[in-house]
Amino acid sequence: MREAKTSESMSPGLQRVMERARRNPQERQFALAYLIDVDALRRSYHRLRNKAAVGVDGVTKAEYGRDLEANLQGLHSRLKAMKYRHQPIRRVHIFKDKNRTRPIGIPATEDKIVQDALRDILEAIYEQDFLDCSHGFRPGRKPHDALKALNQAVRNGEANVILEADIVSYFDSIDRQMLKGMLQERIADKSFMRLVGKCLRVGVLDGEEFSRPDEGTVQGSVLSPILGNIYLHNALDKWFEEKVKPRLKGKATLIRYADDLLVAFELREDAERVMAVLGKRLGRFKLSLHPDKTRLIDFRRPPWSQTGGKGPGTFDFLGFTVYWRRNRQGRGWHLSWKTRKARLRRAINTAHELCRRQRHLPVPMQHQALRRRIQGHFNYFGVNDNQRSLATLSYHVRRSWHKWLNGANDRVSIGNGSRTS
């Protein structure tokens, strides 16, 4: 996650753009491309991760940085002369769950720099427009903020019914012409728009197969998250806030993290009305809801008299399963969270594979790599009531590491001519 921008951390030009966007929400910005100067490109370079995956040219951040100033000067000259060409994006497939993979696009290092500079300018404009319901891929915001918003709605008695919605292949379904129209409502700089278009229309290299998709934004590109937020800001967020909520009888809260979204309702009749029109609304923007993954969940707090340790309704959000459970004293109910089964299984499998790959390294190095992996998981999933899931992961990691350490020791013993059990 990027840290929240402050006026002190922004260039003077970006400050002016941000202030104009805040003062005049309906105003179009005419001069933006000039902000992508060598200083802006240098800032973008330094924001790149040191060990980021390489694109089709195989150039790492370190290699690009060996002659950084000359490279940035050359890139800036090509941008000014409109001779910049975005290289194809390298597509890789990462494991998701149940033998499924997710395609991720990896731009070349130079293209990441350009995209990051574009994102800086878009954020300066649109962070003034985005609503509080949007939490994903925004400076200073994180998934736990979305979870806190859900928790607050539950505490306020405004989450008796949950509308769980799933948009089919969201980033691949974004209509580029509609997105262009949305951007032009706030941006009048043709050079800037032309550069965004180059990043959108880029080809994709998947192994030896080259394609040039007509729609969508490539998952994994630096620009995709903010462009996706702009699209849903117009397609969903403003509509829900300005058109839907005033017509409801009870309270309702939209909570969105990129394309992961749910709506909490105080009244079921409101939830049914919104569910009936949500698909039609998104359909106007060429988006569709998954029929099997879009549903209403009765999430009222169970009565005190109900027996059993868990309430009836559960749903998944941002890697967690959310449910009601009895208080430890057995009196009353409270909201609880646990790692989603598929996510926990994936974490266990990933740790097992890490132990296997690194079994020949010195034990301290193995330990350090495992700790980094597990610490990241604990930082995210370490919430109240999730101790059992975390303990399960710890148990399986210790088990896997013990297995591979013993296997490595056995092979070493065999190599030395020693007997092994």
XYZ file of N, CA and C in Angstrom, residues 34-243:
630
model
N 2.697 17.946 -18.701
C 3.987 18.583 -18.403
C 4.512 18.173 -17.035
N 3.614 17.678 -16.162
C 4.029 17.259 -14.818
C 4.900 16.013 -14.842
N 4.869 15.278 -15.951
C 5.701 14.073 -16.049
C 7.080 14.489 -16.534
N 7.815 15.115 -15.653
C 9.168 15.539 -15.977
C 10.166 14.532 -15.411
N 11.451 14.839 -15.526
C 12.486 13.903 -15.064
C 12.364 13.667 -13.556
N 12.041 14.712 -12.808
C 11.886 14.540 -11.358
C 10.750 13.576 -11.029
N 9.641 13.715 -11.742
C 8.511 12.817 -11.504
C 8.881 11.382 -11.859
N 9.601 11.204 -12.973
C 10.023 9.860 -13.374
C 11.004 9.280 -12.360
N 11.863 10.127 -11.815
C 12.819 9.653 -10.811
C 12.078 9.194 -9.548
N 11.084 9.971 -9.120
C 10.300 9.562 -7.948
C 9.602 8.227 -8.200
N 9.098 8.064 -9.407
C 8.421 6.810 -9.742
C 9.392 5.637 -9.732
N 10.588 5.870 -10.242
C 11.603 4.805 -10.226
C 11.894 4.359 -8.800
N 12.079 5.300 -7.899
C 12.445 4.948 -6.521
C 11.290 4.289 -5.774
N 10.069 4.455 -6.252
C 8.940 3.777 -5.611
C 8.811 2.321 -6.043
N 9.489 1.929 -7.111
C 9.416 0.540 -7.565
C 10.024 -0.384 -6.520
N 9.444 -1.571 -6.392
C 10.022 -2.569 -5.484
C 11.356 -3.058 -6.039
N 12.314 -3.250 -5.171
C 13.658 -3.645 -5.607
C 13.666 -5.008 -6.283
N 12.810 -5.907 -5.819
C 12.800 -7.262 -6.367
C 11.555 -7.516 -7.212
N 11.030 -6.464 -7.825
C 9.839 -6.618 -8.658
C 10.139 -7.513 -9.861
N 9.142 -8.293 -10.274
C 9.301 -9.171 -11.436
C 9.577 -8.341 -12.689
N 10.324 -8.919 -13.603
C 10.732 -8.198 -14.814
C 9.725 -8.419 -15.929
N 9.707 -7.478 -16.864
C 8.819 -7.575 -18.006
C 9.456 -8.317 -19.167
N 8.962 -8.045 -20.370
C 9.421 -8.804 -21.549
C 10.882 -8.539 -21.878
N 11.417 -7.383 -21.470
C 12.814 -7.063 -21.803
C 13.799 -7.644 -20.791
N 13.283 -8.169 -19.677
C 14.149 -8.792 -18.682
C 14.999 -7.827 -17.881
N 14.722 -6.530 -17.958
C 15.526 -5.528 -17.256
C 14.993 -5.340 -15.846
N 15.851 -5.518 -14.842
C 15.462 -5.319 -13.453
C 15.574 -3.847 -13.072
N 15.049 -3.517 -11.910
C 15.169 -2.151 -11.412
C 16.647 -1.782 -11.230
N 17.433 -2.700 -10.663
C 18.851 -2.417 -10.429
C 19.580 -2.165 -11.741
N 19.292 -2.963 -12.767
C 19.957 -2.793 -14.065
C 19.560 -1.460 -14.697
N 18.291 -1.100 -14.600
C 17.853 0.180 -15.160
C 18.514 1.338 -14.420
N 18.758 1.139 -13.114
C 19.300 2.211 -12.295
C 20.795 2.410 -12.417
N 21.491 1.505 -13.102
C 22.955 1.661 -13.235
C 23.317 2.931 -13.998
N 22.454 3.308 -14.944
C 22.658 4.565 -15.663
C 21.352 5.344 -15.598
N 20.900 5.559 -14.383
C 19.536 6.045 -14.157
C 19.279 7.390 -14.822
N 20.139 8.369 -14.597
C 19.863 9.709 -15.105
C 19.782 9.734 -16.624
N 20.702 9.007 -17.279
C 20.662 8.967 -18.742
C 19.393 8.264 -19.217
N 19.006 7.193 -18.537
C 17.795 6.473 -18.926
C 16.553 7.342 -18.751
N 16.501 8.074 -17.646
C 15.334 8.921 -17.399
C 15.293 10.108 -18.367
N 16.453 10.673 -18.677
C 16.493 11.765 -19.650
C 16.015 11.280 -21.014
N 16.475 10.091 -21.404
C 16.041 9.537 -22.686
C 14.554 9.247 -22.707
N 14.039 8.690 -21.613
C 12.608 8.408 -21.529
C 11.794 9.696 -21.597
N 12.238 10.709 -20.887
C 11.524 11.988 -20.893
C 11.528 12.617 -22.291
N 12.647 12.515 -22.982
C 12.729 13.066 -24.342
C 11.744 12.367 -25.266
N 11.647 11.049 -25.156
C 10.691 10.309 -25.992
C 9.248 10.650 -25.648
N 8.976 10.863 -24.345
C 7.622 11.256 -23.950
C 7.263 12.625 -24.527
N 8.195 13.585 -24.459
C 7.932 14.927 -24.981
C 7.738 14.919 -26.485
N 8.532 14.098 -27.176
C 8.442 14.039 -28.641
C 7.351 13.091 -29.113
N 6.587 12.518 -28.170
C 5.513 11.555 -28.467
C 6.054 10.349 -29.238
N 7.290 9.934 -28.904
C 7.884 8.755 -29.520
C 7.945 7.572 -28.560
N 7.381 7.766 -27.380
C 7.373 6.674 -26.389
C 6.440 5.564 -26.856
N 6.919 4.317 -26.756
C 6.123 3.146 -27.102
C 6.115 2.187 -25.918
N 4.931 1.818 -25.476
C 4.790 0.878 -24.368
C 5.100 -0.530 -24.875
N 5.999 -1.244 -24.202
C 6.319 -2.612 -24.596
C 5.192 -3.561 -24.194
N 5.080 -4.707 -24.857
C 4.044 -5.676 -24.475
C 4.190 -6.082 -23.012
N 3.088 -6.420 -22.416
C 3.074 -6.871 -21.023
C 3.268 -8.379 -20.981
N 4.150 -8.819 -20.094
C 4.386 -10.261 -19.935
C 3.342 -10.839 -18.990
N 2.643 -11.851 -19.457
C 1.593 -12.459 -18.631
C 2.112 -13.717 -17.957
N 1.857 -13.814 -16.658
C 2.161 -15.022 -15.910
C 0.880 -15.470 -15.222
N 0.851 -16.732 -14.835
C -0.339 -17.292 -14.190
C 0.053 -17.756 -12.793
N -0.572 -17.151 -11.775
C -0.253 -17.516 -10.400
C -1.367 -18.393 -9.842
N -0.979 -19.290 -8.954
C -1.941 -20.218 -8.357
C -2.938 -19.454 -7.504
N -4.215 -19.810 -7.613
C -5.258 -19.175 -6.822
C -5.796 -20.170 -5.805
N -6.634 -21.076 -6.204
C -7.114 -22.160 -5.344
C -7.856 -23.164 -6.214
N -7.979 -24.383 -5.701
C -8.689 -25.461 -6.399
C -8.188 -25.617 -7.834
N -6.873 -25.613 -7.990
C -6.238 -25.803 -9.295
C -6.548 -24.674 -10.275
N -7.003 -23.543 -9.780
C -7.248 -22.385 -10.638
C -6.067 -21.423 -10.564
N -5.867 -20.687 -11.635
C -4.804 -19.685 -11.670
C -5.395 -18.333 -12.021
N -4.632 -17.279 -11.702
C -5.058 -15.919 -12.027
C -4.000 -15.303 -12.933
N -4.405 -14.772 -14.089
C -3.426 -14.132 -14.979
C -3.015 -12.765 -14.449
N -1.711 -12.541 -14.399
C -1.169 -11.263 -13.934
C -0.256 -10.704 -15.021
N -0.396 -9.420 -15.301
C 0.442 -8.781 -16.308
C 1.610 -8.057 -15.670
N 2.793 -8.215 -16.241
C 3.994 -7.572 -15.695
C 4.583 -6.648 -16.767
N 4.484 -5.332 -16.586
C 5.083 -4.412 -17.553
C 6.601 -4.374 -17.399
N 7.269 -3.873 -18.432
C 8.708 -3.635 -18.357
C 8.987 -2.511 -17.356
N 10.211 -2.480 -16.833
C 10.551 -1.504 -15.788
C 10.276 -0.073 -16.232
N 10.659 0.266 -17.439
C 10.443 1.634 -17.922
C 8.958 1.960 -18.005
N 8.157 0.989 -18.415
C 6.711 1.213 -18.507
C 6.087 1.337 -17.120
N 6.628 0.623 -16.133
C 6.146 0.787 -14.753
C 6.390 2.212 -14.280
N 7.526 2.775 -14.673
C 7.854 4.139 -14.260
C 6.849 5.124 -14.850
N 6.544 4.975 -16.127
C 5.583 5.867 -16.780
C 4.204 5.705 -16.158
N 3.784 4.467 -15.954
C 2.457 4.231 -15.381
C 2.350 4.805 -13.976
N 3.424 4.688 -13.200
C 3.381 5.224 -11.844
C 3.277 6.745 -11.857
N 3.951 7.388 -12.787
C 3.851 8.850 -12.894
C 2.434 9.263 -13.286
N 1.822 8.497 -14.178
C 0.424 8.767 -14.553
C -0.499 8.567 -13.350
N -0.254 7.508 -12.606
C -1.087 7.229 -11.432
C -0.994 8.375 -10.422
N 0.194 8.922 -10.239
C 0.376 10.042 -9.314
C -0.575 11.184 -9.652
N -0.674 11.508 -10.928
C -1.515 12.626 -11.356
C -2.992 12.277 -11.212
N -3.358 11.053 -11.600
C -4.757 10.631 -11.464
C -5.182 10.637 -9.997
N -4.294 10.213 -9.119
C -4.635 10.217 -7.692
C -4.838 11.633 -7.180
N -4.010 12.575 -7.642
C -4.158 13.956 -7.194
C -5.530 14.504 -7.546
N -6.093 14.039 -8.655
C -7.424 14.497 -9.077
C -8.521 13.704 -8.379
N -8.446 12.396 -8.485
C -9.600 11.563 -8.105
C -9.683 11.268 -6.616
N -8.599 11.430 -5.872
C -8.724 11.266 -4.427
C -9.638 12.327 -3.829
N -9.868 13.410 -4.574
C -10.800 14.436 -4.120
C -12.243 14.038 -4.434
N -12.425 13.089 -5.339
C -13.761 12.688 -5.772
C -14.240 11.386 -5.120
N -13.306 10.460 -4.880
C -13.689 9.145 -4.377
C -14.435 9.255 -3.053
N -15.376 8.332 -2.840
C -16.207 8.328 -1.636
C -15.606 7.418 -0.571
N -16.107 7.565 0.647
C -15.561 6.793 1.767
C -15.850 5.301 1.652
N -16.809 4.909 0.844
C -17.131 3.485 0.695
C -16.043 2.729 -0.054
N -15.163 3.449 -0.760
C -14.100 2.832 -1.561
C -12.819 2.756 -0.741
N -12.304 1.537 -0.549
C -11.130 1.338 0.302
C -9.919 0.777 -0.440
N -10.110 0.192 -1.599
C -9.039 -0.563 -2.239
C -8.056 0.281 -3.022
N -6.758 0.016 -2.829
C -5.690 0.609 -3.632
C -5.762 2.134 -3.640
N -5.978 2.680 -2.464
C -5.979 4.129 -2.302
C -4.930 4.506 -1.268
N -4.252 5.644 -1.441
C -3.201 6.036 -0.491
C -3.752 6.143 0.929
N -3.036 5.531 1.864
C -3.434 5.637 3.257
C -4.573 4.734 3.656
N -5.072 3.886 2.758
C -6.172 2.983 3.087
C -5.712 1.544 2.920
N -6.358 0.654 3.647
C -5.962 -0.750 3.619
C -7.198 -1.630 3.818
N -7.077 -2.938 3.569
C -8.245 -3.819 3.707
C -8.891 -3.754 5.089
N -8.084 -3.598 6.141
C -8.654 -3.560 7.491
C -9.608 -2.386 7.682
N -9.442 -1.316 6.894
C -10.384 -0.197 6.980
C -11.770 -0.627 6.489
N -11.805 -1.460 5.452
C -13.086 -1.979 4.971
C -13.717 -2.897 6.014
N -12.883 -3.698 6.672
C -13.401 -4.585 7.714
C -13.947 -3.768 8.887
N -13.283 -2.669 9.229
C -13.767 -1.815 10.313
C -15.107 -1.177 9.944
N -15.265 -0.794 8.672
C -16.537 -0.211 8.240
C -17.664 -1.233 8.363
N -17.381 -2.479 8.011
C -18.378 -3.533 8.177
C -18.701 -3.749 9.650
N -17.679 -3.794 10.474
C -17.879 -3.995 11.912
C -18.728 -2.872 12.504
N -18.503 -1.640 12.045
C -19.272 -0.503 12.555
C -20.739 -0.608 12.144
N -20.987 -1.033 10.901
C -22.371 -1.192 10.450
C -23.096 -2.251 11.273
N -22.381 -3.334 11.602
C -22.977 -4.386 12.427
C -23.282 -3.858 13.820
N -22.339 -3.150 14.423
C -22.535 -2.602 15.768
C -23.721 -1.646 15.819
N -23.928 -0.912 14.720
C -25.019 0.063 14.676
C -26.366 -0.576 14.350
N -26.387 -1.900 14.173
C -27.639 -2.573 13.821
C -28.078 -2.313 12.398
N -27.118 -1.958 11.516
C -27.443 -1.620 10.120
C -26.982 -2.685 9.147
N -26.712 -3.902 9.654
C -26.238 -4.989 8.792
C -27.036 -6.262 9.064
N -28.350 -6.124 9.109
C -29.206 -7.291 9.333
C -29.276 -8.192 8.107
N -29.083 -7.594 6.948
C -29.052 -8.355 5.691
C -27.829 -7.895 4.908
N -27.074 -8.854 4.396
C -25.871 -8.565 3.604
C -26.111 -8.967 2.152
N -25.862 -8.032 1.255
C -25.855 -8.345 -0.172
C -24.411 -8.588 -0.574
N -24.096 -9.832 -0.849
C -22.751 -10.224 -1.287
C -22.759 -10.279 -2.811
N -21.947 -9.446 -3.458
C -21.963 -9.332 -4.923
C -20.594 -9.684 -5.491
N -20.613 -10.363 -6.622
C -19.373 -10.754 -7.296
C -19.473 -10.360 -8.763
N -18.571 -9.470 -9.201
C -18.543 -9.037 -10.602
C -17.679 -9.998 -11.402
N -18.210 -10.508 -12.481
C -17.495 -11.484 -13.289
C -16.345 -10.808 -14.037
N -15.125 -11.336 -13.844
C -13.938 -10.870 -14.588
C -13.913 -9.348 -14.698
N -13.921 -8.683 -13.559
C -14.117 -7.241 -13.558
C -13.111 -6.501 -14.427
N -11.808 -6.650 -14.148
C -10.812 -5.853 -14.858
C -10.791 -6.158 -16.360
N -11.124 -7.394 -16.720
C -11.167 -7.751 -18.140
C -12.413 -7.214 -18.835
N -13.423 -6.788 -18.058
C -14.712 -6.382 -18.631
C -14.876 -4.877 -18.751
N -13.935 -4.117 -18.218
C -14.060 -2.651 -18.276
C -14.130 -2.187 -19.722
N -15.146 -1.399 -20.031
C -15.317 -0.847 -21.378
C -14.408 0.378 -21.528
N -13.453 0.289 -22.426
C -12.442 1.353 -22.544
C -13.035 2.670 -23.013
N -14.035 2.613 -23.891
C -14.651 3.851 -24.367
C -15.393 4.554 -23.238
N -16.088 3.761 -22.426
C -16.777 4.357 -21.279
C -15.770 4.921 -20.287
N -14.692 4.197 -20.059
C -13.648 4.676 -19.155
C -13.055 5.977 -19.683
N -12.821 6.031 -20.983
C -12.279 7.258 -21.584
C -13.236 8.423 -21.357
N -14.537 8.172 -21.511
C -15.515 9.230 -21.280
C -15.513 9.706 -19.844
N -15.353 8.766 -18.909
C -15.282 9.151 -17.495
C -14.062 10.025 -17.224
N -12.921 9.632 -17.791
C -11.699 10.412 -17.591
C -11.831 11.806 -18.194
N -12.492 11.913 -19.333
C -12.613 13.201 -20.007
C -13.534 14.165 -19.257
N -14.324 13.649 -18.338
C -15.134 14.544 -17.508
C -14.271 15.383 -16.577
N -13.071 14.891 -16.277
C -12.179 15.601 -15.359
C -10.875 16.030 -16.023
N -10.565 15.462 -17.194
C -9.258 15.695 -17.824
C -9.469 16.160 -19.259
N -8.880 17.310 -19.587
C -8.998 17.858 -20.936
C -7.661 17.881 -21.673
N -6.621 17.356 -21.051
C -5.284 17.348 -21.648
C -5.185 16.161 -22.610
N -5.129 16.437 -23.912
C -5.114 15.377 -24.914
C -3.818 14.571 -24.875
N -2.702 15.216 -24.587
C -1.426 14.495 -24.506
C -1.457 13.491 -23.355
N -2.004 13.912 -22.234
C -2.117 13.013 -21.083
C -3.041 11.840 -21.416
N -4.165 12.117 -22.035
C -5.119 11.064 -22.388
C -4.519 10.103 -23.411
N -3.707 10.634 -24.329
C -3.065 9.781 -25.326
C -2.101 8.809 -24.648
N -1.414 9.280 -23.626
C -0.461 8.433 -22.909
C -1.193 7.346 -22.109
N -2.303 7.697 -21.490
C -3.118 6.692 -20.799
C -3.608 5.648 -21.790
N -4.009 6.098 -22.972
C -4.479 5.170 -23.997
C -3.409 4.189 -24.429
N -2.152 4.645 -24.519
C -1.067 3.735 -24.878
C -0.901 2.644 -23.835
N -1.071 3.015 -22.561
C -0.937 2.027 -21.493
C -2.113 1.053 -21.482
N -3.275 1.485 -21.973
C -4.451 0.619 -22.001
C -4.433 -0.333 -23.186
N -3.978 0.161 -24.336
C -4.063 -0.629 -25.568
C -2.842 -1.513 -25.796
N -2.033 -1.697 -24.798
C -0.796 -2.453 -24.949
C -1.097 -3.934 -25.207
N -0.228 -4.583 -25.960
C -0.372 -6.008 -26.227
C 0.087 -6.846 -25.038
N -0.290 -8.124 -25.067
C 0.029 -9.055 -23.982
C 0.767 -10.255 -24.567
N 1.902 -10.599 -23.965
C 2.680 -11.757 -24.383
C 2.529 -12.846 -23.331
N 1.833 -13.920 -23.697
C 1.586 -15.047 -22.800
C 2.367 -16.247 -23.343
N 3.578 -16.467 -22.781
C 4.456 -17.479 -23.359
C 4.927 -17.004 -24.717
N 4.561 -17.737 -25.763
C 4.907 -17.332 -27.129
C 3.699 -16.760 -27.863
N 2.568 -16.658 -27.169
C 1.342 -16.181 -27.802
C 1.137 -14.698 -27.517
N 0.988 -13.906 -28.589
C 0.778 -12.470 -28.468
C -0.675 -12.129 -28.797
N -1.264 -11.265 -27.958
C -2.640 -10.830 -28.211
C -2.761 -9.353 -27.863
N -3.806 -8.736 -28.375
C -4.069 -7.331 -28.080
C -5.547 -7.194 -27.718
N -5.894 -7.348 -26.430
C -7.307 -7.303 -26.016
C -7.959 -5.973 -26.376
N -9.245 -6.039 -26.744
C -9.981 -4.830 -27.109
C -10.595 -4.136 -25.899
N -10.789 -4.880 -24.811
C -11.422 -4.316 -23.625
C -10.616 -4.659 -22.375
N -10.946 -3.974 -21.300
C -10.362 -4.305 -20.011
C -9.031 -3.613 -19.756
N -8.583 -3.750 -18.514
C -7.255 -3.308 -18.102
C -6.514 -4.523 -17.563
N -5.230 -4.568 -17.773
C -4.452 -5.757 -17.405
C -4.227 -5.794 -15.905
N -4.655 -6.895 -15.256
C -4.374 -7.052 -13.827
C -2.869 -7.170 -13.620
N -2.360 -6.423 -12.680
C -0.927 -6.430 -12.419
C -0.245 -5.173 -12.917
N -0.879 -4.457 -13.838
C -0.270 -3.210 -14.288
C -0.444 -2.149 -13.216
N 0.441 -1.177 -13.206
C 0.434 -0.160 -12.160
C -0.817 0.707 -12.229
N -1.338 0.918 -13.424
C -2.480 1.811 -13.609
C -3.831 1.146 -13.334
N -3.910 -0.162 -13.454
C -5.201 -0.849 -13.382
C -5.997 -0.540 -12.119
N -5.375 -0.551 -10.915
C -6.185 -0.313 -9.720
C -6.913 1.028 -9.714
N -6.226 2.122 -10.057
C -6.911 3.408 -9.997
C -7.915 3.556 -11.133
N -7.607 2.998 -12.310
C -8.583 3.048 -13.393
C -9.816 2.230 -13.026
N -9.604 1.090 -12.369
C -10.735 0.289 -11.908
C -11.561 1.026 -10.880
N -10.907 1.775 -9.993
C -11.639 2.557 -8.999
C -12.439 3.685 -9.639
N -11.855 4.332 -10.647
C -12.569 5.405 -11.355
C -13.818 4.844 -12.029
N -13.683 3.672 -12.620
C -14.812 3.063 -13.334
C -15.955 2.742 -12.369
N -15.642 2.073 -11.247
C -16.697 1.710 -10.302
C -17.185 2.920 -9.498
N -16.367 3.940 -9.359
C -16.825 5.180 -8.719
C -18.012 5.743 -9.489
N -17.907 5.707 -10.819
C -18.982 6.223 -11.659
C -20.112 5.214 -11.852
N -19.758 3.943 -11.969
C -20.784 2.931 -12.248
C -21.586 2.559 -11.010
N -20.942 2.602 -9.827
C -21.597 2.076 -8.628
C -21.647 3.078 -7.473
N -20.498 3.598 -7.051
C -20.434 4.356 -5.799
C -21.344 5.586 -5.804
N -21.214 6.440 -6.816
C -22.018 7.664 -6.871
C -23.502 7.328 -7.016
N -23.796 6.336 -7.833
C -25.194 5.913 -8.022
C -25.813 5.472 -6.711
N -25.077 4.653 -5.951
C -25.614 4.146 -4.695
C -25.799 5.285 -3.689
N -24.833 6.183 -3.616
C -24.884 7.260 -2.631
C -25.942 8.306 -2.981
N -26.027 8.655 -4.278
C -26.886 9.770 -4.679
C -28.284 9.340 -5.083
N -28.436 8.146 -5.643
C -29.728 7.716 -6.171
C -30.416 6.659 -5.311
